[in-house]
Amino acid sequence: MLVRWPTEAEQRSRLAERHIPRLLLVDDGMPPPESLDCLEDWIRLPAPETDVRARIDALLARSRAHLRTVPEIDAHGLLRFGSSWVSLPPVEARLAGALVVRFGAVVGRDTLRRSVWPGSAPGRNVLDVHVLRLRRRSRGYMLERADPPDGMVPVLADPPAEDLRLDDEAELQVRLPAS
């Protein structure tokens, strides 16, 4: 949504409240406002149409990543959530697909087994191993939204290597990003 600044300041506020991406067209000689979030950008007028189009395209790309609320997995095993992604091998991709379809709900072992190995029943340990690999590959936190304090990022605490099972809870900690 294009918004003239400062003329349409109220429109900007309404769009921000509804989490709608907005490009502020800043009048010549006016100072730009502080951006409210990653769904907002600005450009000073007059500006070439190519520059405006580039800002709009970048804003739309950010909004697609920011507003994604349910993970997606494609036919090639690429799991996406927010701006994060991970490539999964076939078994883990089928496992992730069963979890994504039921995102936000508890998924039982039998449902996971049928989704990943239709027509056969692998042992309990086989499922546990693949769940553990999926947790490690996805770093455990990419499928959960969190609001950590400023400057902090969520990371999965190191789980015990032995006897980790599907019903075990992973501990989520908040740490400073590694530099």
Tab-separated table of N, CA and C in Angstrom:
chain	number	residue	atom	x	y	z
A	1	MET	N	0.842	-1.162	0.000
A	1	MET	CA	0.000	0.000	0.000
A	1	MET	C	0.894	1.235	0.000
A	2	LEU	N	0.662	2.138	-0.900
A	2	LEU	CA	1.398	3.388	-0.972
A	2	LEU	C	0.724	4.433	-0.085
A	3	VAL	N	1.531	5.120	0.728
A	3	VAL	CA	1.010	6.123	1.658
A	3	VAL	C	1.860	7.375	1.534
A	4	ARG	N	1.236	8.514	1.302
A	4	ARG	CA	1.972	9.788	1.230
A	4	ARG	C	2.273	10.258	2.645
A	5	TRP	N	3.547	10.628	2.874
A	5	TRP	CA	3.981	11.093	4.201
A	5	TRP	C	4.375	12.544	4.117
A	6	PRO	N	3.918	13.382	4.996
A	6	PRO	CA	3.137	13.145	6.212
A	6	PRO	C	1.628	13.296	6.022
A	7	THR	N	1.173	13.581	4.802
A	7	THR	CA	-0.235	13.858	4.536
A	7	THR	C	-1.166	12.746	5.041
A	8	GLU	N	-0.782	11.477	4.852
A	8	GLU	CA	-1.652	10.353	5.197
A	8	GLU	C	-1.147	9.592	6.436
A	9	ALA	N	-0.717	10.338	7.434
A	9	ALA	CA	-0.166	9.727	8.657
A	9	ALA	C	-1.189	8.815	9.343
A	10	GLU	N	-2.450	9.203	9.352
A	10	GLU	CA	-3.475	8.369	9.987
A	10	GLU	C	-3.660	7.053	9.235
A	11	GLN	N	-3.619	7.114	7.912
A	11	GLN	CA	-3.724	5.910	7.086
A	11	GLN	C	-2.564	4.968	7.403
A	12	ARG	N	-1.380	5.522	7.564
A	12	ARG	CA	-0.201	4.722	7.930
A	12	ARG	C	-0.454	3.970	9.227
A	13	SER	N	-0.980	4.648	10.239
A	13	SER	CA	-1.255	4.022	11.531
A	13	SER	C	-2.274	2.896	11.406
A	14	ARG	N	-3.319	3.123	10.646
A	14	ARG	CA	-4.350	2.088	10.464
A	14	ARG	C	-3.770	0.854	9.781
A	15	LEU	N	-2.958	1.078	8.760
A	15	LEU	CA	-2.357	-0.050	8.045
A	15	LEU	C	-1.380	-0.806	8.949
A	16	ALA	N	-0.618	-0.082	9.741
A	16	ALA	CA	0.334	-0.718	10.651
A	16	ALA	C	-0.388	-1.588	11.673
A	17	GLU	N	-1.504	-1.107	12.202
A	17	GLU	CA	-2.282	-1.886	13.166
A	17	GLU	C	-2.782	-3.186	12.570
A	18	ARG	N	-3.054	-3.179	11.266
A	18	ARG	CA	-3.561	-4.375	10.579
A	18	ARG	C	-2.440	-5.200	9.949
A	19	HIS	N	-1.189	-4.830	10.209
A	19	HIS	CA	-0.006	-5.550	9.690
A	19	HIS	C	-0.011	-5.624	8.165
A	20	ILE	N	-0.350	-4.502	7.535
A	20	ILE	CA	-0.353	-4.416	6.074
A	20	ILE	C	0.921	-3.700	5.645
A	21	PRO	N	1.666	-4.282	4.697
A	21	PRO	CA	2.895	-3.634	4.222
A	21	PRO	C	2.588	-2.265	3.623
A	22	ARG	N	3.505	-1.313	3.867
A	22	ARG	CA	3.282	0.034	3.360
A	22	ARG	C	4.596	0.689	2.948
A	23	LEU	N	4.523	1.377	1.808
A	23	LEU	CA	5.648	2.164	1.323
A	23	LEU	C	5.246	3.622	1.478
A	24	LEU	N	6.023	4.350	2.286
A	24	LEU	CA	5.740	5.758	2.529
A	24	LEU	C	6.412	6.591	1.441
A	25	LEU	N	5.652	7.422	0.794
A	25	LEU	CA	6.154	8.336	-0.223
A	25	LEU	C	6.376	9.673	0.485
A	26	VAL	N	7.629	9.950	0.831
A	26	VAL	CA	7.974	11.118	1.646
A	26	VAL	C	8.093	12.342	0.749
A	27	ASP	N	7.316	13.369	1.097
A	27	ASP	CA	7.353	14.615	0.330
A	27	ASP	C	8.741	15.238	0.412
A	28	ASP	N	9.151	15.851	-0.692
A	28	ASP	CA	10.460	16.508	-0.762
A	28	ASP	C	10.588	17.543	0.358
A	29	GLY	N	11.704	17.501	1.056
A	29	GLY	CA	11.965	18.454	2.116
A	29	GLY	C	11.439	18.027	3.483
A	30	MET	N	10.665	16.964	3.554
A	30	MET	CA	10.125	16.481	4.835
A	30	MET	C	11.022	15.370	5.379
A	31	PRO	N	11.231	15.349	6.690
A	31	PRO	CA	12.033	14.249	7.257
A	31	PRO	C	11.218	12.956	7.262
A	32	PRO	N	11.873	11.829	6.983
A	32	PRO	CA	11.136	10.557	7.014
A	32	PRO	C	10.858	10.155	8.462
A	33	PRO	N	9.762	9.445	8.686
A	33	PRO	CA	9.470	8.982	10.044
A	33	PRO	C	10.317	7.760	10.373
A	34	GLU	N	10.376	7.434	11.661
A	34	GLU	CA	11.006	6.177	12.046
A	34	GLU	C	10.087	5.053	11.611
A	35	SER	N	10.672	3.994	11.049
A	35	SER	CA	9.854	2.855	10.626
A	35	SER	C	9.260	2.166	11.838
A	36	LEU	N	7.999	1.761	11.720
A	36	LEU	CA	7.302	1.103	12.816
A	36	LEU	C	7.657	-0.378	12.919
A	37	ASP	N	7.962	-1.007	11.775
A	37	ASP	CA	8.260	-2.436	11.748
A	37	ASP	C	8.870	-2.791	10.397
A	38	CYS	N	9.133	-4.090	10.185
A	38	CYS	CA	9.758	-4.512	8.926
A	38	CYS	C	8.785	-4.504	7.758
A	39	LEU	N	7.525	-4.194	8.013
A	39	LEU	CA	6.528	-4.127	6.951
A	39	LEU	C	6.392	-2.721	6.385
A	40	GLU	N	7.362	-1.880	6.712
A	40	GLU	CA	7.304	-0.490	6.264
A	40	GLU	C	8.652	-0.081	5.676
A	41	ASP	N	8.584	0.720	4.616
A	41	ASP	CA	9.773	1.307	4.008
A	41	ASP	C	9.360	2.689	3.502
A	42	TRP	N	10.332	3.496	3.107
A	42	TRP	CA	10.002	4.820	2.592
A	42	TRP	C	10.943	5.177	1.458
A	43	ILE	N	10.482	6.108	0.644
A	43	ILE	CA	11.286	6.642	-0.445
A	43	ILE	C	10.896	8.115	-0.615
A	44	ARG	N	11.909	8.951	-0.875
A	44	ARG	CA	11.662	10.384	-1.027
A	44	ARG	C	11.247	10.683	-2.464
A	45	LEU	N	10.234	11.536	-2.589
A	45	LEU	CA	9.756	11.971	-3.900
A	45	LEU	C	10.427	13.278	-4.289
A	46	PRO	N	10.666	13.513	-5.534
A	46	PRO	CA	10.368	12.629	-6.658
A	46	PRO	C	11.384	11.484	-6.721
A	47	ALA	N	10.928	10.327	-7.180
A	47	ALA	CA	11.773	9.136	-7.300
A	47	ALA	C	11.449	8.438	-8.612
A	48	PRO	N	12.475	7.864	-9.252
A	48	PRO	CA	12.205	7.118	-10.489
A	48	PRO	C	11.281	5.925	-10.206
A	49	GLU	N	10.447	5.593	-11.164
A	49	GLU	CA	9.506	4.481	-10.997
A	49	GLU	C	10.232	3.169	-10.709
A	50	THR	N	11.419	2.984	-11.295
A	50	THR	CA	12.178	1.756	-11.044
A	50	THR	C	12.591	1.635	-9.579
A	51	ASP	N	12.937	2.774	-8.960
A	51	ASP	CA	13.302	2.750	-7.537
A	51	ASP	C	12.090	2.430	-6.664
A	52	VAL	N	10.943	3.017	-7.008
A	52	VAL	CA	9.713	2.738	-6.254
A	52	VAL	C	9.359	1.262	-6.396
A	53	ARG	N	9.442	0.723	-7.599
A	53	ARG	CA	9.127	-0.690	-7.854
A	53	ARG	C	10.079	-1.593	-7.060
A	54	ALA	N	11.360	-1.252	-7.010
A	54	ALA	CA	12.333	-2.057	-6.257
A	54	ALA	C	11.991	-2.066	-4.765
A	55	ARG	N	11.610	-0.915	-4.224
A	55	ARG	CA	11.220	-0.849	-2.801
A	55	ARG	C	9.971	-1.678	-2.538
A	56	ILE	N	9.007	-1.598	-3.440
A	56	ILE	CA	7.766	-2.372	-3.284
A	56	ILE	C	8.077	-3.865	-3.312
A	57	ASP	N	8.891	-4.294	-4.264
A	57	ASP	CA	9.238	-5.712	-4.370
A	57	ASP	C	9.946	-6.211	-3.114
A	58	ALA	N	10.883	-5.417	-2.581
A	58	ALA	CA	11.594	-5.806	-1.358
A	58	ALA	C	10.635	-5.863	-0.169
A	59	LEU	N	9.731	-4.916	-0.101
A	59	LEU	CA	8.747	-4.872	0.978
A	59	LEU	C	7.826	-6.094	0.923
A	60	LEU	N	7.398	-6.461	-0.270
A	60	LEU	CA	6.539	-7.637	-0.420
A	60	LEU	C	7.279	-8.917	-0.038
A	61	ALA	N	8.551	-9.023	-0.402
A	61	ALA	CA	9.334	-10.203	-0.027
A	61	ALA	C	9.469	-10.302	1.497
A	62	ARG	N	9.756	-9.176	2.145
A	62	ARG	CA	9.848	-9.175	3.616
A	62	ARG	C	8.514	-9.542	4.249
A	63	SER	N	7.428	-9.023	3.690
A	63	SER	CA	6.119	-9.294	4.295
A	63	SER	C	5.746	-10.763	4.154
A	64	ARG	N	6.088	-11.395	3.024
A	64	ARG	CA	5.780	-12.822	2.860
A	64	ARG	C	6.488	-13.642	3.926
A	65	ALA	N	7.745	-13.314	4.185
A	65	ALA	CA	8.499	-14.051	5.203
A	65	ALA	C	7.992	-13.716	6.599
A	66	HIS	N	7.720	-12.466	6.861
A	66	HIS	CA	7.323	-12.025	8.197
A	66	HIS	C	5.929	-12.513	8.576
A	67	LEU	N	5.031	-12.523	7.635
A	67	LEU	CA	3.643	-12.838	7.939
A	67	LEU	C	3.316	-14.323	7.825
A	68	ARG	N	4.277	-15.148	7.425
A	68	ARG	CA	4.031	-16.588	7.332
A	68	ARG	C	3.826	-17.115	8.745
A	69	THR	N	2.651	-17.641	9.028
A	69	THR	CA	2.345	-18.097	10.380
A	69	THR	C	2.296	-19.612	10.497
A	70	VAL	N	2.260	-20.301	9.371
A	70	VAL	CA	2.267	-21.754	9.372
A	70	VAL	C	3.430	-22.203	8.494
A	71	PRO	N	4.210	-23.167	8.968
A	71	PRO	CA	5.320	-23.652	8.134
A	71	PRO	C	4.788	-24.213	6.814
A	72	GLU	N	5.654	-24.207	5.822
A	72	GLU	CA	5.320	-24.774	4.521
A	72	GLU	C	6.424	-25.737	4.135
A	73	ILE	N	6.049	-26.846	3.493
A	73	ILE	CA	7.054	-27.778	2.973
A	73	ILE	C	6.695	-28.059	1.524
A	74	ASP	N	7.687	-27.962	0.646
A	74	ASP	CA	7.396	-28.177	-0.768
A	74	ASP	C	7.719	-29.612	-1.175
A	75	ALA	N	7.474	-29.926	-2.443
A	75	ALA	CA	7.668	-31.287	-2.959
A	75	ALA	C	9.131	-31.711	-2.966
A	76	HIS	N	10.040	-30.762	-2.811
A	76	HIS	CA	11.471	-31.076	-2.815
A	76	HIS	C	12.035	-31.198	-1.403
A	77	GLY	N	11.184	-31.124	-0.388
A	77	GLY	CA	11.637	-31.272	0.991
A	77	GLY	C	12.193	-30.007	1.598
A	78	LEU	N	11.858	-28.854	1.042
A	78	LEU	CA	12.310	-27.582	1.585
A	78	LEU	C	11.258	-27.074	2.564
A	79	LEU	N	11.627	-27.006	3.845
A	79	LEU	CA	10.732	-26.565	4.899
A	79	LEU	C	11.001	-25.099	5.174
A	80	ARG	N	9.933	-24.268	5.103
A	80	ARG	CA	10.062	-22.819	5.325
A	80	ARG	C	9.137	-22.392	6.453
A	81	PHE	N	9.650	-21.470	7.263
A	81	PHE	CA	8.831	-20.858	8.302
A	81	PHE	C	9.403	-19.487	8.577
A	82	GLY	N	8.575	-18.447	8.440
A	82	GLY	CA	9.096	-17.089	8.576
A	82	GLY	C	10.174	-16.888	7.531
A	83	SER	N	11.309	-16.390	7.945
A	83	SER	CA	12.409	-16.191	7.002
A	83	SER	C	13.407	-17.345	7.069
A	84	SER	N	13.098	-18.390	7.842
A	84	SER	CA	13.996	-19.545	7.977
A	84	SER	C	13.595	-20.645	7.006
A	85	TRP	N	14.561	-21.466	6.630
A	85	TRP	CA	14.290	-22.624	5.788
A	85	TRP	C	15.340	-23.677	6.065
A	86	VAL	N	14.992	-24.914	5.760
A	86	VAL	CA	15.922	-26.029	5.895
A	86	VAL	C	15.540	-27.078	4.854
A	87	SER	N	16.546	-27.672	4.241
A	87	SER	CA	16.333	-28.729	3.266
A	87	SER	C	16.343	-30.064	4.011
A	88	LEU	N	15.332	-30.894	3.761
A	88	LEU	CA	15.191	-32.153	4.486
A	88	LEU	C	15.302	-33.355	3.554
A	89	PRO	N	15.902	-34.451	4.037
A	89	PRO	CA	15.890	-35.688	3.257
A	89	PRO	C	14.466	-36.258	3.225
A	90	PRO	N	14.191	-37.216	2.331
A	90	PRO	CA	12.822	-37.687	2.109
A	90	PRO	C	12.042	-38.134	3.360
A	91	VAL	N	12.630	-38.956	4.215
A	91	VAL	CA	11.888	-39.438	5.391
A	91	VAL	C	11.565	-38.282	6.325
A	92	GLU	N	12.534	-37.415	6.571
A	92	GLU	CA	12.283	-36.265	7.444
A	92	GLU	C	11.289	-35.298	6.808
A	93	ALA	N	11.302	-35.183	5.489
A	93	ALA	CA	10.346	-34.308	4.803
A	93	ALA	C	8.924	-34.834	4.983
A	94	ARG	N	8.732	-36.157	4.862
A	94	ARG	CA	7.388	-36.725	5.084
A	94	ARG	C	6.959	-36.539	6.536
A	95	LEU	N	7.894	-36.699	7.456
A	95	LEU	CA	7.608	-36.497	8.877
A	95	LEU	C	7.217	-35.036	9.134
A	96	ALA	N	8.003	-34.111	8.583
A	96	ALA	CA	7.697	-32.682	8.740
A	96	ALA	C	6.357	-32.352	8.093
A	97	GLY	N	6.064	-32.964	6.951
A	97	GLY	CA	4.788	-32.728	6.282
A	97	GLY	C	3.609	-33.122	7.154
A	98	ALA	N	3.719	-34.259	7.858
A	98	ALA	CA	2.652	-34.693	8.763
A	98	ALA	C	2.494	-33.710	9.916
A	99	LEU	N	3.592	-33.150	10.378
A	99	LEU	CA	3.524	-32.183	11.479
A	99	LEU	C	2.991	-30.830	11.002
A	100	VAL	N	3.372	-30.413	9.806
A	100	VAL	CA	2.922	-29.124	9.265
A	100	VAL	C	1.413	-29.136	9.032
A	101	VAL	N	0.882	-30.245	8.503
A	101	VAL	CA	-0.552	-30.336	8.245
A	101	VAL	C	-1.347	-30.156	9.534
A	102	ARG	N	-0.760	-30.568	10.648
A	102	ARG	CA	-1.442	-30.475	11.946
A	102	ARG	C	-0.755	-29.446	12.842
A	103	PHE	N	-0.182	-28.419	12.246
A	103	PHE	CA	0.601	-27.428	12.991
A	103	PHE	C	-0.196	-26.850	14.149
A	104	GLY	N	0.424	-26.843	15.316
A	104	GLY	CA	-0.219	-26.315	16.510
A	104	GLY	C	-0.963	-27.363	17.315
A	105	ALA	N	-1.047	-28.596	16.794
A	105	ALA	CA	-1.753	-29.664	17.491
A	105	ALA	C	-0.767	-30.767	17.868
A	106	VAL	N	-1.168	-31.594	18.808
A	106	VAL	CA	-0.365	-32.757	19.188
A	106	VAL	C	-0.594	-33.823	18.125
A	107	VAL	N	0.493	-34.432	17.657
A	107	VAL	CA	0.411	-35.469	16.629
A	107	VAL	C	0.906	-36.773	17.254
A	108	GLY	N	0.070	-37.769	17.247
A	108	GLY	CA	0.398	-39.052	17.859
A	108	GLY	C	1.375	-39.871	17.035
A	109	ARG	N	1.990	-40.828	17.692
A	109	ARG	CA	2.969	-41.711	17.039
A	109	ARG	C	2.359	-42.460	15.855
A	110	ASP	N	1.152	-43.003	16.041
A	110	ASP	CA	0.544	-43.782	14.962
A	110	ASP	C	0.289	-42.919	13.735
A	111	THR	N	-0.138	-41.694	13.946
A	111	THR	CA	-0.359	-40.773	12.827
A	111	THR	C	0.948	-40.503	12.102
A	112	LEU	N	2.013	-40.278	12.863
A	112	LEU	CA	3.317	-40.036	12.243
A	112	LEU	C	3.794	-41.264	11.474
A	113	ARG	N	3.664	-42.442	12.077
A	113	ARG	CA	4.094	-43.675	11.391
A	113	ARG	C	3.352	-43.862	10.078
A	114	ARG	N	2.012	-43.700	10.109
A	114	ARG	CA	1.217	-43.884	8.884
A	114	ARG	C	1.572	-42.846	7.821
A	115	SER	N	1.896	-41.648	8.241
A	115	SER	CA	2.239	-40.587	7.283
A	115	SER	C	3.594	-40.822	6.633
A	116	VAL	N	4.525	-41.354	7.412
A	116	VAL	CA	5.892	-41.515	6.923
A	116	VAL	C	6.098	-42.880	6.268
A	117	TRP	N	5.519	-43.921	6.851
A	117	TRP	CA	5.686	-45.287	6.339
A	117	TRP	C	4.325	-45.940	6.131
A	118	PRO	N	3.570	-45.514	5.129
A	118	PRO	CA	2.253	-46.125	4.920
A	118	PRO	C	2.412	-47.610	4.563
A	119	GLY	N	1.593	-48.440	5.175
A	119	GLY	CA	1.624	-49.871	4.860
A	119	GLY	C	2.643	-50.667	5.645
A	120	SER	N	3.479	-50.027	6.445
A	120	SER	CA	4.436	-50.770	7.264
A	120	SER	C	4.479	-50.143	8.650
A	121	ALA	N	5.054	-50.883	9.572
A	121	ALA	CA	5.106	-50.400	10.955
A	121	ALA	C	6.524	-50.548	11.492
A	122	PRO	N	7.381	-49.525	11.273
A	122	PRO	CA	8.738	-49.619	11.800
A	122	PRO	C	8.721	-49.565	13.326
A	123	GLY	N	9.790	-49.999	13.929
A	123	GLY	CA	9.876	-49.998	15.384
A	123	GLY	C	9.841	-48.602	15.966
A	124	ARG	N	9.564	-48.550	17.255
A	124	ARG	CA	9.464	-47.287	17.980
A	124	ARG	C	10.754	-46.478	17.853
A	125	ASN	N	11.885	-47.160	17.931
A	125	ASN	CA	13.175	-46.488	17.878
A	125	ASN	C	13.405	-45.796	16.531
A	126	VAL	N	12.916	-46.399	15.451
A	126	VAL	CA	13.103	-45.805	14.110
A	126	VAL	C	12.430	-44.433	14.057
A	127	LEU	N	11.209	-44.345	14.540
A	127	LEU	CA	10.494	-43.066	14.555
A	127	LEU	C	11.219	-42.063	15.451
A	128	ASP	N	11.648	-42.509	16.634
A	128	ASP	CA	12.362	-41.624	17.559
A	128	ASP	C	13.623	-41.051	16.922
A	129	VAL	N	14.355	-41.885	16.213
A	129	VAL	CA	15.602	-41.440	15.572
A	129	VAL	C	15.310	-40.372	14.522
A	130	HIS	N	14.274	-40.590	13.727
A	130	HIS	CA	13.962	-39.608	12.677
A	130	HIS	C	13.424	-38.306	13.264
A	131	VAL	N	12.657	-38.382	14.349
A	131	VAL	CA	12.199	-37.163	15.011
A	131	VAL	C	13.398	-36.398	15.569
A	132	LEU	N	14.323	-37.107	16.176
A	132	LEU	CA	15.534	-36.471	16.704
A	132	LEU	C	16.327	-35.800	15.582
A	133	ARG	N	16.476	-36.476	14.460
A	133	ARG	CA	17.196	-35.880	13.326
A	133	ARG	C	16.479	-34.634	12.808
A	134	LEU	N	15.152	-34.702	12.748
A	134	LEU	CA	14.384	-33.535	12.300
A	134	LEU	C	14.565	-32.378	13.272
A	135	ARG	N	14.528	-32.656	14.565
A	135	ARG	CA	14.749	-31.602	15.563
A	135	ARG	C	16.123	-30.967	15.384
A	136	ARG	N	17.129	-31.802	15.237
A	136	ARG	CA	18.493	-31.278	15.084
A	136	ARG	C	18.643	-30.492	13.789
A	137	ARG	N	18.117	-31.042	12.698
A	137	ARG	CA	18.265	-30.375	11.402
A	137	ARG	C	17.537	-29.033	11.380
A	138	SER	N	16.365	-28.968	12.000
A	138	SER	CA	15.603	-27.723	12.014
A	138	SER	C	16.022	-26.834	13.175
A	139	ARG	N	16.997	-27.280	13.923
A	139	ARG	CA	17.528	-26.564	15.083
A	139	ARG	C	16.452	-26.341	16.144
A	140	GLY	N	15.367	-27.112	16.038
A	140	GLY	CA	14.369	-27.141	17.086
A	140	GLY	C	13.543	-25.888	17.270
A	141	TYR	N	14.060	-24.727	16.924
A	141	TYR	CA	13.317	-23.509	17.227
A	141	TYR	C	12.690	-22.863	16.018
A	142	MET	N	12.999	-23.301	14.812
A	142	MET	CA	12.465	-22.588	13.652
A	142	MET	C	10.958	-22.757	13.493
A	143	LEU	N	10.368	-23.741	14.140
A	143	LEU	CA	8.942	-23.962	13.987
A	143	LEU	C	8.117	-23.343	15.109
A	144	GLU	N	8.748	-22.563	15.966
A	144	GLU	CA	8.015	-21.912	17.039
A	144	GLU	C	8.316	-20.431	17.011
A	145	ARG	N	7.277	-19.612	17.050
A	145	ARG	CA	7.459	-18.169	17.129
A	145	ARG	C	7.731	-17.811	18.576
A	146	ALA	N	8.607	-16.859	18.785
A	146	ALA	CA	8.903	-16.405	20.132
A	146	ALA	C	9.126	-14.903	20.088
A	147	ASP	N	8.935	-14.247	21.204
A	147	ASP	CA	9.200	-12.827	21.315
A	147	ASP	C	10.283	-12.636	22.368
A	148	PRO	N	11.552	-12.952	22.010
A	148	PRO	CA	12.620	-12.794	22.984
A	148	PRO	C	12.936	-11.324	23.214
A	149	PRO	N	13.638	-11.012	24.311
A	149	PRO	CA	14.038	-9.629	24.558
A	149	PRO	C	14.901	-9.098	23.414
A	150	ASP	N	14.950	-7.776	23.255
A	150	ASP	CA	15.742	-7.166	22.186
A	150	ASP	C	17.175	-7.662	22.236
A	151	GLY	N	17.729	-7.977	21.059
A	151	GLY	CA	19.114	-8.408	20.958
A	151	GLY	C	19.330	-9.861	21.312
A	152	MET	N	18.279	-10.591	21.638
A	152	MET	CA	18.412	-11.988	22.025
A	152	MET	C	17.752	-12.857	20.964
A	153	VAL	N	18.213	-14.090	20.833
A	153	VAL	CA	17.621	-15.030	19.900
A	153	VAL	C	17.330	-16.340	20.609
A	154	PRO	N	16.244	-17.044	20.229
A	154	PRO	CA	15.965	-18.328	20.865
A	154	PRO	C	16.878	-19.408	20.292
A	155	VAL	N	17.365	-20.278	21.146
A	155	VAL	CA	18.167	-21.419	20.712
A	155	VAL	C	17.708	-22.640	21.491
A	156	LEU	N	17.875	-23.810	20.903
A	156	LEU	CA	17.501	-25.038	21.578
A	156	LEU	C	18.628	-25.444	22.505
A	157	ALA	N	18.302	-25.667	23.763
A	157	ALA	CA	19.303	-26.145	24.709
A	157	ALA	C	19.741	-27.527	24.261
A	158	ASP	N	20.974	-27.874	24.524
A	158	ASP	CA	21.483	-29.172	24.109
A	158	ASP	C	20.710	-30.283	24.801
A	159	PRO	N	19.987	-31.127	24.033
A	159	PRO	CA	19.244	-32.214	24.645
A	159	PRO	C	20.196	-33.351	25.012
A	160	PRO	N	19.814	-34.206	25.949
A	160	PRO	CA	20.655	-35.345	26.268
A	160	PRO	C	20.747	-36.242	25.040
A	161	ALA	N	21.943	-36.689	24.711
A	161	ALA	CA	22.166	-37.486	23.503
A	161	ALA	C	21.520	-38.861	23.602
A	162	GLU	N	21.488	-39.452	24.795
A	162	GLU	CA	20.944	-40.796	24.928
A	162	GLU	C	19.482	-40.746	25.367
A	163	ASP	N	18.738	-41.714	24.909
A	163	ASP	CA	17.356	-41.906	25.340
A	163	ASP	C	16.427	-40.731	25.058
A	164	LEU	N	16.703	-39.911	24.044
A	164	LEU	CA	15.778	-38.836	23.678
A	164	LEU	C	14.627	-39.462	22.903
A	165	ARG	N	13.403	-39.204	23.336
A	165	ARG	CA	12.237	-39.813	22.716
A	165	ARG	C	11.295	-38.744	22.195
A	166	LEU	N	10.352	-39.165	21.378
A	166	LEU	CA	9.399	-38.252	20.760
A	166	LEU	C	8.635	-37.422	21.787
A	167	ASP	N	8.308	-38.020	22.928
A	167	ASP	CA	7.500	-37.298	23.901
A	167	ASP	C	8.332	-36.456	24.860
A	168	ASP	N	9.665	-36.436	24.682
A	168	ASP	CA	10.519	-35.593	25.521
A	168	ASP	C	10.330	-34.136	25.146
A	169	GLU	N	10.443	-33.259	26.098
A	169	GLU	CA	10.333	-31.830	25.854
A	169	GLU	C	11.734	-31.247	25.709
A	170	ALA	N	11.940	-30.436	24.689
A	170	ALA	CA	13.209	-29.732	24.526
A	170	ALA	C	13.128	-28.425	25.304
A	171	GLU	N	14.225	-28.014	25.882
A	171	GLU	CA	14.249	-26.775	26.657
A	171	GLU	C	14.673	-25.632	25.749
A	172	LEU	N	13.841	-24.593	25.649
A	172	LEU	CA	14.151	-23.434	24.837
A	172	LEU	C	14.766	-22.366	25.711
A	173	GLN	N	15.954	-21.893	25.340
A	173	GLN	CA	16.641	-20.861	26.089
A	173	GLN	C	16.797	-19.644	25.195
A	174	VAL	N	17.052	-18.507	25.810
A	174	VAL	CA	17.285	-17.284	25.055
A	174	VAL	C	18.709	-16.849	25.336
A	175	ARG	N	19.483	-16.666	24.267
A	175	ARG	CA	20.886	-16.300	24.388
A	175	ARG	C	21.210	-15.163	23.428
A	176	LEU	N	22.333	-14.484	23.705
A	176	LEU	CA	22.830	-13.480	22.758
A	176	LEU	C	23.288	-14.179	21.506
A	177	PRO	N	23.100	-13.571	20.313
A	177	PRO	CA	23.557	-14.209	19.078
A	177	PRO	C	25.082	-14.330	19.080
A	178	ALA	N	25.560	-15.435	18.468
A	178	ALA	CA	27.015	-15.627	18.346
A	178	ALA	C	27.557	-14.633	17.351
A	179	SER	N	28.738	-14.068	17.662
A	179	SER	CA	29.299	-13.091	16.722
A	179	SER	C	30.511	-13.618	16.032
